[in-house]
Tab-separated table of C-alpha atoms in Angstrom:
chain	number	residue	atom	x	y	z
A	65	UNK	CA	-8.853	6.600	10.931
A	66	UNK	CA	-9.779	2.994	11.725
A	67	UNK	CA	-12.078	0.326	10.193
A	68	UNK	CA	-15.606	0.060	11.488
A	69	UNK	CA	-14.974	-3.064	13.520
A	70	UNK	CA	-12.033	-1.467	15.352
A	71	UNK	CA	-14.158	0.446	17.841
A	72	UNK	CA	-12.663	-1.653	20.626
A	73	UNK	CA	-8.978	-0.718	21.189
A	74	UNK	CA	-6.253	-3.194	20.281
A	75	UNK	CA	-2.800	-3.821	21.760
A	76	UNK	CA	-3.386	-1.636	24.776
A	77	UNK	CA	-2.517	-4.293	27.381
A	78	UNK	CA	-6.141	-4.969	28.135
A	79	UNK	CA	-8.304	-7.725	26.798
A	80	UNK	CA	-11.143	-6.916	24.466
A	81	UNK	CA	-13.519	-8.344	27.086
A	82	UNK	CA	-12.386	-5.599	29.508
A	83	UNK	CA	-13.406	-3.009	26.920
A	84	UNK	CA	-16.761	-4.735	26.379
A	85	UNK	CA	-17.368	-4.542	30.151
A	86	UNK	CA	-16.591	-0.795	29.981
A	87	UNK	CA	-19.385	-0.572	27.370
A	88	UNK	CA	-21.840	-2.454	29.612
A	89	UNK	CA	-21.039	-0.796	32.916
A	90	UNK	CA	-22.916	2.515	32.102
A	91	UNK	CA	-26.152	0.496	32.073
A	92	UNK	CA	-25.488	-0.526	35.619
A	93	UNK	CA	-25.127	3.085	36.666
A	94	UNK	CA	-28.258	3.940	34.690
A	95	UNK	CA	-30.330	1.287	36.390
A	96	UNK	CA	-29.270	2.729	39.750
A	97	UNK	CA	-30.950	5.970	38.650
A	98	UNK	CA	-34.516	5.447	39.818
A	99	UNK	CA	-36.325	8.249	37.956
A	100	UNK	CA	-37.458	7.130	34.535
A	101	UNK	CA	-36.433	10.486	33.034
A	102	UNK	CA	-32.847	10.051	34.288
A	103	UNK	CA	-32.721	6.545	32.840
A	104	UNK	CA	-33.895	7.688	29.450
A	105	UNK	CA	-31.459	10.619	29.319
A	106	UNK	CA	-28.654	8.345	30.288
A	107	UNK	CA	-29.534	5.814	27.519
A	108	UNK	CA	-29.610	8.637	24.966
A	109	UNK	CA	-26.228	9.944	26.129
A	110	UNK	CA	-24.618	6.501	25.912
A	111	UNK	CA	-25.971	6.017	22.374
A	112	UNK	CA	-24.735	9.489	21.408
A	113	UNK	CA	-21.334	8.803	22.793
A	114	UNK	CA	-20.781	5.668	20.715
A	115	UNK	CA	-22.180	7.425	17.649
A	116	UNK	CA	-19.739	10.369	18.045
A	117	UNK	CA	-16.929	7.889	18.881
A	118	UNK	CA	-17.653	5.970	15.693
A	119	UNK	CA	-17.826	9.177	13.617
A	120	UNK	CA	-14.405	10.162	15.113
A	121	UNK	CA	-12.919	7.030	13.684
A	122	UNK	CA	-14.277	7.401	10.118
A	123	UNK	CA	-13.763	11.143	9.814
A	124	UNK	CA	-10.719	12.357	7.807
A	125	UNK	CA	-11.327	16.119	8.119
A	126	UNK	CA	-11.343	18.654	10.887
A	127	UNK	CA	-14.732	17.232	11.916
A	128	UNK	CA	-12.764	14.635	13.887
A	129	UNK	CA	-12.117	17.356	16.497
A	130	UNK	CA	-15.828	18.217	16.584
A	131	UNK	CA	-16.861	14.646	17.255
A	132	UNK	CA	-14.095	14.225	19.850
A	133	UNK	CA	-15.208	17.381	21.629
A	134	UNK	CA	-18.782	16.100	21.759
A	135	UNK	CA	-17.480	12.805	23.135
A	136	UNK	CA	-15.605	14.650	25.874
A	137	UNK	CA	-18.730	16.603	26.759
A	138	UNK	CA	-20.809	13.411	27.049
A	139	UNK	CA	-18.083	11.787	29.094
A	140	UNK	CA	-18.096	14.716	31.525
A	141	UNK	CA	-21.932	14.611	31.722
A	142	UNK	CA	-21.912	10.875	32.448
A	143	UNK	CA	-19.195	11.373	35.074
A	144	UNK	CA	-20.976	14.140	36.919
A	145	UNK	CA	-24.550	12.845	36.915
A	146	UNK	CA	-24.078	9.089	36.755
A	147	UNK	CA	-20.627	8.529	38.187
A	148	UNK	CA	-19.447	6.810	34.993
A	149	UNK	CA	-15.857	7.845	34.259
A	150	UNK	CA	-14.854	4.986	31.948
A	151	UNK	CA	-15.817	6.701	28.690
A	152	UNK	CA	-12.671	8.785	29.201
A	153	UNK	CA	-10.604	5.685	28.556
A	154	UNK	CA	-12.151	5.304	25.113
A	155	UNK	CA	-11.305	8.895	24.363
A	156	UNK	CA	-7.738	8.420	25.588
A	157	UNK	CA	-7.320	5.519	23.230
A	158	UNK	CA	-8.499	7.610	20.285
A	159	UNK	CA	-6.311	10.573	21.241
A	160	UNK	CA	-3.293	8.295	21.126
A	161	UNK	CA	-3.980	7.722	17.437
A	162	UNK	CA	-3.843	11.431	16.507
A	163	UNK	CA	-0.924	11.729	14.105
A	164	UNK	CA	-0.269	15.447	14.524
A	165	UNK	CA	2.052	16.059	17.466
A	166	UNK	CA	0.537	19.383	18.225
A	167	UNK	CA	-3.030	18.061	17.978
A	168	UNK	CA	-2.127	15.143	20.168
A	169	UNK	CA	-0.552	17.192	22.945
A	170	UNK	CA	-3.441	19.721	22.915
A	171	UNK	CA	-6.130	17.061	23.026
A	172	UNK	CA	-4.217	15.080	25.680
A	173	UNK	CA	-3.886	18.063	28.005
A	174	UNK	CA	-7.570	19.204	27.510
A	175	UNK	CA	-8.890	15.697	28.027
A	176	UNK	CA	-6.767	15.037	31.142
A	177	UNK	CA	-7.558	18.439	32.751
A	178	UNK	CA	-11.325	18.273	32.033
A	179	UNK	CA	-11.519	14.642	33.237
A	180	UNK	CA	-9.626	15.282	36.522
A	181	UNK	CA	-11.638	18.408	37.090
A	182	UNK	CA	-14.932	16.647	36.500
A	183	UNK	CA	-14.007	13.812	38.862
A	184	UNK	CA	-13.123	16.325	41.583
A	185	UNK	CA	-16.484	18.089	41.160
A	186	UNK	CA	-18.150	14.690	41.187
A	187	UNK	CA	-16.744	13.966	44.613
A	188	UNK	CA	-18.620	17.009	45.968
A	189	UNK	CA	-21.861	16.259	44.083
A	190	UNK	CA	-22.101	12.520	44.649
A	191	UNK	CA	-19.523	11.846	47.330
A	192	UNK	CA	-20.869	8.379	48.361
A	193	UNK	CA	-20.886	7.022	44.750
A	194	UNK	CA	-17.448	8.282	43.909
A	195	UNK	CA	-15.881	7.089	47.179
A	196	UNK	CA	-17.383	3.583	46.689
A	197	UNK	CA	-15.488	3.240	43.362
A	198	UNK	CA	-12.382	5.212	44.275
A	199	UNK	CA	-9.894	2.409	43.375
A	200	UNK	CA	-11.424	2.131	39.859
A	201	UNK	CA	-11.379	5.905	39.458
A	202	UNK	CA	-7.709	5.988	40.414
A	203	UNK	CA	-6.977	3.232	37.825
A	204	UNK	CA	-8.957	5.191	35.225
A	205	UNK	CA	-6.921	8.385	35.896
A	206	UNK	CA	-3.696	6.407	35.534
A	207	UNK	CA	-4.989	4.937	32.290
A	208	UNK	CA	-5.996	8.343	30.994
A	209	UNK	CA	-2.529	9.701	31.816
A	210	UNK	CA	-0.508	6.860	30.284
A	211	UNK	CA	-2.622	5.232	27.574
A	212	UNK	CA	-2.381	8.054	24.975
A	213	UNK	CA	1.387	8.249	25.184
A	214	UNK	CA	1.713	4.464	25.015
A	215	UNK	CA	-0.387	4.245	21.836
A	216	UNK	CA	1.223	7.398	20.266
A	217	UNK	CA	4.750	6.099	20.806
A	218	UNK	CA	3.785	2.623	19.583
A	219	UNK	CA	2.358	4.035	16.427
A	220	UNK	CA	5.443	6.092	15.840
A	221	UNK	CA	7.621	3.014	16.321
A	222	UNK	CA	5.437	0.977	13.932
A	223	UNK	CA	5.703	3.764	11.357
A	224	UNK	CA	9.543	3.807	11.707
A	225	UNK	CA	9.647	-0.012	11.391
A	226	UNK	CA	7.540	0.195	8.233
A	227	UNK	CA	9.881	2.851	6.800
A	228	UNK	CA	12.890	0.738	7.737
A	229	UNK	CA	11.341	-2.321	6.128
A	230	UNK	CA	10.501	-0.351	2.966
A	231	UNK	CA	14.017	1.076	2.839
A	232	UNK	CA	15.532	-2.374	3.297
A	233	UNK	CA	13.382	-3.771	0.492
A	234	UNK	CA	14.355	-0.894	-1.831
A	235	UNK	CA	17.999	-1.451	-0.929
A	236	UNK	CA	17.684	-5.111	-1.745
A	237	UNK	CA	16.033	-4.266	-5.095
A	238	UNK	CA	18.781	-1.777	-5.910
A	239	UNK	CA	21.502	-4.287	-4.983
A	240	UNK	CA	19.867	-6.851	-7.208
A	241	UNK	CA	19.585	-4.454	-10.102
A	242	UNK	CA	23.247	-3.534	-9.688
A	243	UNK	CA	24.247	-7.206	-9.606
A	244	UNK	CA	22.272	-7.876	-12.800
A	245	UNK	CA	23.793	-4.784	-14.450
A	246	UNK	CA	27.312	-5.944	-13.448
A	247	UNK	CA	26.623	-9.482	-14.693
A	248	UNK	CA	25.304	-8.226	-18.007
A	249	UNK	CA	28.216	-5.826	-18.344
A	250	UNK	CA	30.741	-8.532	-17.548
A	251	UNK	CA	28.964	-11.032	-19.779
A	252	UNK	CA	28.277	-8.859	-22.828
A	253	UNK	CA	30.598	-5.878	-22.610
A	254	UNK	CA	33.876	-7.551	-23.447
A	255	UNK	CA	32.469	-9.942	-26.061
A	256	UNK	CA	30.433	-7.209	-27.842
A	257	UNK	CA	33.556	-5.060	-27.986
A	258	UNK	CA	35.424	-8.045	-29.469
A	259	UNK	CA	32.598	-8.614	-32.001
A	260	UNK	CA	32.733	-4.921	-33.030
A	261	UNK	CA	36.510	-4.975	-33.525
A	262	UNK	CA	36.448	-8.243	-35.503
A	263	UNK	CA	33.529	-6.939	-37.611
A	264	UNK	CA	35.565	-3.815	-38.496
A	265	UNK	CA	38.554	-5.996	-39.311
A	266	UNK	CA	36.514	-8.352	-41.445
A	267	UNK	CA	35.097	-5.347	-43.416
A	268	UNK	CA	38.606	-4.146	-44.175
A	269	UNK	CA	39.884	-7.584	-45.107
A	270	UNK	CA	36.999	-8.720	-47.285
A	271	UNK	CA	38.590	-7.285	-50.477
A	272	UNK	CA	42.202	-7.806	-49.436
A	273	UNK	CA	42.229	-11.235	-47.813
A	274	UNK	CA	39.004	-13.045	-48.070
A	275	UNK	CA	40.209	-16.084	-46.249
A	276	UNK	CA	41.262	-14.096	-43.277
A	277	UNK	CA	37.965	-12.216	-43.436
A	278	UNK	CA	36.033	-15.497	-43.333
A	279	UNK	CA	38.153	-16.494	-40.323
A	280	UNK	CA	37.251	-13.255	-38.542
A	281	UNK	CA	33.518	-13.741	-39.359
A	282	UNK	CA	33.747	-17.294	-37.995
A	283	UNK	CA	35.279	-15.929	-34.763
A	284	UNK	CA	32.410	-13.468	-34.580
A	285	UNK	CA	29.906	-16.370	-34.791
A	286	UNK	CA	31.791	-18.275	-32.023
A	287	UNK	CA	31.911	-15.183	-29.773
A	288	UNK	CA	28.180	-14.428	-30.344
A	289	UNK	CA	27.243	-18.040	-29.468
A	290	UNK	CA	29.275	-17.861	-26.241
A	291	UNK	CA	27.737	-14.489	-25.265
A	292	UNK	CA	24.226	-15.865	-25.995
A	293	UNK	CA	24.894	-18.936	-23.917
A	294	UNK	CA	26.088	-16.812	-20.978
A	295	UNK	CA	23.010	-14.561	-21.227
A	296	UNK	CA	20.761	-17.573	-21.162
A	297	UNK	CA	22.487	-18.875	-18.030
A	298	UNK	CA	22.154	-15.434	-16.390
A	299	UNK	CA	18.462	-15.183	-17.282
A	300	UNK	CA	17.800	-18.707	-16.022
A	301	UNK	CA	19.090	-17.686	-12.570
A	302	UNK	CA	16.585	-14.865	-12.331
A	303	UNK	CA	12.946	-15.207	-11.196
A	304	UNK	CA	11.180	-14.225	-14.451
A	305	UNK	CA	7.463	-13.753	-14.757
A	306	UNK	CA	5.639	-15.501	-17.594
A	307	UNK	CA	2.898	-13.546	-19.298
A	308	UNK	CA	0.397	-16.351	-18.884
A	309	UNK	CA	0.956	-16.234	-15.076
A	310	UNK	CA	0.556	-12.465	-14.992
A	311	UNK	CA	-2.586	-12.589	-17.068
A	312	UNK	CA	-4.238	-14.767	-14.377
A	313	UNK	CA	-3.204	-12.352	-11.686
A	314	UNK	CA	-4.511	-9.367	-13.739
A	315	UNK	CA	-7.865	-11.032	-14.287
A	316	UNK	CA	-8.262	-11.532	-10.566
A	317	UNK	CA	-7.224	-8.012	-9.648
A	318	UNK	CA	-9.527	-6.340	-12.250
A	319	UNK	CA	-12.444	-8.594	-11.355
A	320	UNK	CA	-12.052	-7.670	-7.710
A	321	UNK	CA	-12.257	-3.994	-8.799
A	322	UNK	CA	-15.523	-4.750	-10.681
A	323	UNK	CA	-13.811	-4.222	-14.039
A	324	UNK	CA	-14.800	-6.586	-16.885
A	325	UNK	CA	-11.765	-8.183	-18.516
A	326	UNK	CA	-11.622	-9.392	-22.130
A	327	UNK	CA	-8.510	-11.259	-23.234
A	328	UNK	CA	-7.701	-11.583	-26.993
A	329	UNK	CA	-4.727	-13.681	-28.123
A	330	UNK	CA	-2.670	-16.453	-26.633
A	331	UNK	CA	-0.790	-15.517	-23.439
A	332	UNK	CA	1.456	-18.507	-24.001
A	333	UNK	CA	4.364	-17.007	-26.000
A	334	UNK	CA	6.465	-19.447	-28.058
A	335	UNK	CA	8.764	-17.233	-30.178
A	336	UNK	CA	9.450	-14.463	-27.649
A	337	UNK	CA	12.568	-14.522	-25.441
A	338	UNK	CA	12.037	-15.085	-21.752
A	339	UNK	CA	13.645	-11.680	-20.982
A	340	UNK	CA	11.210	-9.886	-23.341
A	341	UNK	CA	8.279	-11.822	-21.908
A	342	UNK	CA	9.357	-10.773	-18.387
A	343	UNK	CA	9.382	-7.109	-19.469
A	344	UNK	CA	5.940	-7.483	-21.050
A	345	UNK	CA	4.662	-9.043	-17.819
A	346	UNK	CA	6.019	-6.258	-15.634
A	347	UNK	CA	4.513	-3.589	-17.978
A	348	UNK	CA	1.133	-5.351	-17.844
A	349	UNK	CA	1.302	-5.402	-14.029
A	350	UNK	CA	2.087	-1.597	-13.864
A	351	UNK	CA	-0.653	-0.874	-16.431
A	352	UNK	CA	-3.273	-2.840	-14.498
A	353	UNK	CA	-2.328	-1.061	-11.260
A	354	UNK	CA	-2.883	2.291	-12.946
A	355	UNK	CA	-6.260	1.190	-14.334
A	356	UNK	CA	-7.473	0.072	-10.868
A	357	UNK	CA	-6.176	3.204	-9.074
A	358	UNK	CA	-6.897	5.988	-11.519
A	359	UNK	CA	-9.031	5.053	-14.523
A	360	UNK	CA	-12.485	4.615	-12.994
A	361	UNK	CA	-13.029	2.162	-15.776
A	362	UNK	CA	-15.661	-0.597	-16.006
A	363	UNK	CA	-14.121	-2.588	-18.840
A	364	UNK	CA	-10.633	-3.480	-19.925
A	365	UNK	CA	-9.489	-5.210	-23.146
A	366	UNK	CA	-6.087	-6.930	-23.351
A	367	UNK	CA	-4.827	-7.921	-26.796
A	368	UNK	CA	-1.778	-10.163	-27.227
A	369	UNK	CA	-0.056	-10.374	-30.584
A	370	UNK	CA	3.012	-12.470	-31.275
A	371	UNK	CA	4.177	-11.566	-34.785
A	372	UNK	CA	7.319	-12.758	-36.640
A	373	UNK	CA	9.068	-9.433	-36.127
A	374	UNK	CA	7.647	-8.259	-32.821
A	375	UNK	CA	5.461	-9.128	-29.773
A	376	UNK	CA	2.882	-6.515	-28.800
A	377	UNK	CA	0.557	-5.995	-25.923
A	378	UNK	CA	-2.440	-3.655	-26.173
A	379	UNK	CA	-4.334	-2.628	-23.035
A	380	UNK	CA	-7.567	-0.554	-23.493
A	381	UNK	CA	-9.971	0.713	-20.890
A	382	UNK	CA	-13.116	2.842	-20.967
A	383	UNK	CA	-12.073	5.080	-18.089
A	384	UNK	CA	-11.577	8.790	-17.717
A	385	UNK	CA	-8.242	8.821	-19.521
A	386	UNK	CA	-5.310	11.064	-18.811
A	387	UNK	CA	-2.841	13.549	-20.277
A	388	UNK	CA	0.144	11.641	-21.658
A	389	UNK	CA	2.568	14.518	-20.838
A	390	UNK	CA	1.399	14.547	-17.226
A	391	UNK	CA	1.769	10.763	-16.883
A	392	UNK	CA	5.199	10.730	-18.606
A	393	UNK	CA	6.653	13.360	-16.246
A	394	UNK	CA	4.886	12.665	-12.971
A	395	UNK	CA	4.213	8.979	-12.800
A	396	UNK	CA	7.114	6.719	-11.870
A	397	UNK	CA	5.258	3.705	-13.169
A	398	UNK	CA	5.082	4.887	-16.795
A	399	UNK	CA	8.711	6.082	-16.647
A	400	UNK	CA	9.746	2.694	-15.310
A	401	UNK	CA	7.892	0.946	-18.190
A	402	UNK	CA	9.659	3.114	-20.720
A	403	UNK	CA	13.058	2.370	-19.223
A	404	UNK	CA	12.475	-1.400	-19.271
A	405	UNK	CA	11.299	-1.207	-22.903
A	406	UNK	CA	14.245	0.955	-23.952
A	407	UNK	CA	16.532	-1.780	-22.642
A	408	UNK	CA	14.790	-4.210	-25.029
A	409	UNK	CA	14.550	-1.709	-27.915
A	410	UNK	CA	10.829	-1.728	-27.221
A	411	UNK	CA	8.245	0.983	-27.577
A	412	UNK	CA	5.330	2.392	-25.599
A	413	UNK	CA	2.575	4.502	-27.117
A	414	UNK	CA	-0.339	6.042	-25.164
A	415	UNK	CA	-3.619	7.190	-26.574
A	416	UNK	CA	-6.193	8.842	-24.267
A	417	UNK	CA	-8.957	10.090	-26.551
A	418	UNK	CA	-11.731	7.762	-25.282
A	419	UNK	CA	-10.510	5.994	-22.209
A	420	UNK	CA	-6.886	4.929	-22.418
A	421	UNK	CA	-5.037	2.691	-24.859
A	422	UNK	CA	-1.454	1.595	-24.210
A	423	UNK	CA	0.425	-0.224	-26.920
A	424	UNK	CA	3.622	-2.056	-25.820
A	425	UNK	CA	5.789	-3.638	-28.421
A	426	UNK	CA	9.176	-5.438	-28.337
A	427	UNK	CA	11.012	-6.511	-31.460
A	428	UNK	CA	12.021	-10.167	-31.861
A	429	UNK	CA	15.706	-9.325	-32.026
A	430	UNK	CA	16.990	-11.977	-29.589
A	431	UNK	CA	14.814	-14.699	-31.041
A	432	UNK	CA	15.953	-13.945	-34.586
A	433	UNK	CA	19.543	-13.949	-33.470
A	434	UNK	CA	19.100	-17.334	-31.834
A	435	UNK	CA	17.757	-18.719	-35.168
A	436	UNK	CA	20.704	-17.414	-37.165
A	437	UNK	CA	23.445	-18.586	-34.798
């Protein structure tokens, strides 16, 4: 549940040095036990407690309850025979991180009842020792009662805040997409409709009134230039990702995952529109994420080809591969790539015979239109 170095509780209102003291105090109680056998048994129990506590943190199965039960037993043993009740605070901290509400309540009640019962028995067995540290025992009982609920509620609040932040981010992304869609619609919709009507009219007039047909064709050129200019202005206001920048990020991510990267071709694109380059970059990012998460590959080849009629990006890995139908229907990432490419009249093909090979291609439609106008 937590990283190895988070054995000491965080954000509980107590300094980490207090928790370190709680770890050292049992040795004080052990040294007070004069018999050598009692001292050795106590050392073994302390070591066993921290081992089970550590295993509780790293376990993701039902074994977590086994380790926690062993920790409770050791805590009761140390309380009864050595007067050391502070292990119960460590267990309370861990119980506060139980995600299941039923599991949390059950463990909280069991831990609180067994600890209080053990302390009461301890007062009869070693009255002098327990009376001498009565204020600390009272503080421990208060901590055992309140600490789990404090941590449990804080974790719930943090989870809700994370969900809220995610929802806010998604809402912002949706709003931005809607804004871009409205801008594209307003920019291109009317002018493309006008181009279509004038093209139809020019077709009808070409044999009847060639001069008027030429005028209509000239108007089409003017309208197309205006639309292209407005699209350029709209695109320039966006934060677009260059393929050369994304390649650097991809190399870093794959190298961190111990995947060898081989780049073929020039990531600096000269004849590809900035919008098409942005789509290629986003597809490359999504592909790299899938390779790192699912492929179990050790090598990845990225081939960049900028041809006169299209720009293509080929990504190959030597991983376990996948079923294309499964990926198409169940993975949002692949679906998102297809949607982006459809907007640019692009294409995505997937081959998963030996490893995985994705071929992404976008025709040079916009660039060719710019040259003709």
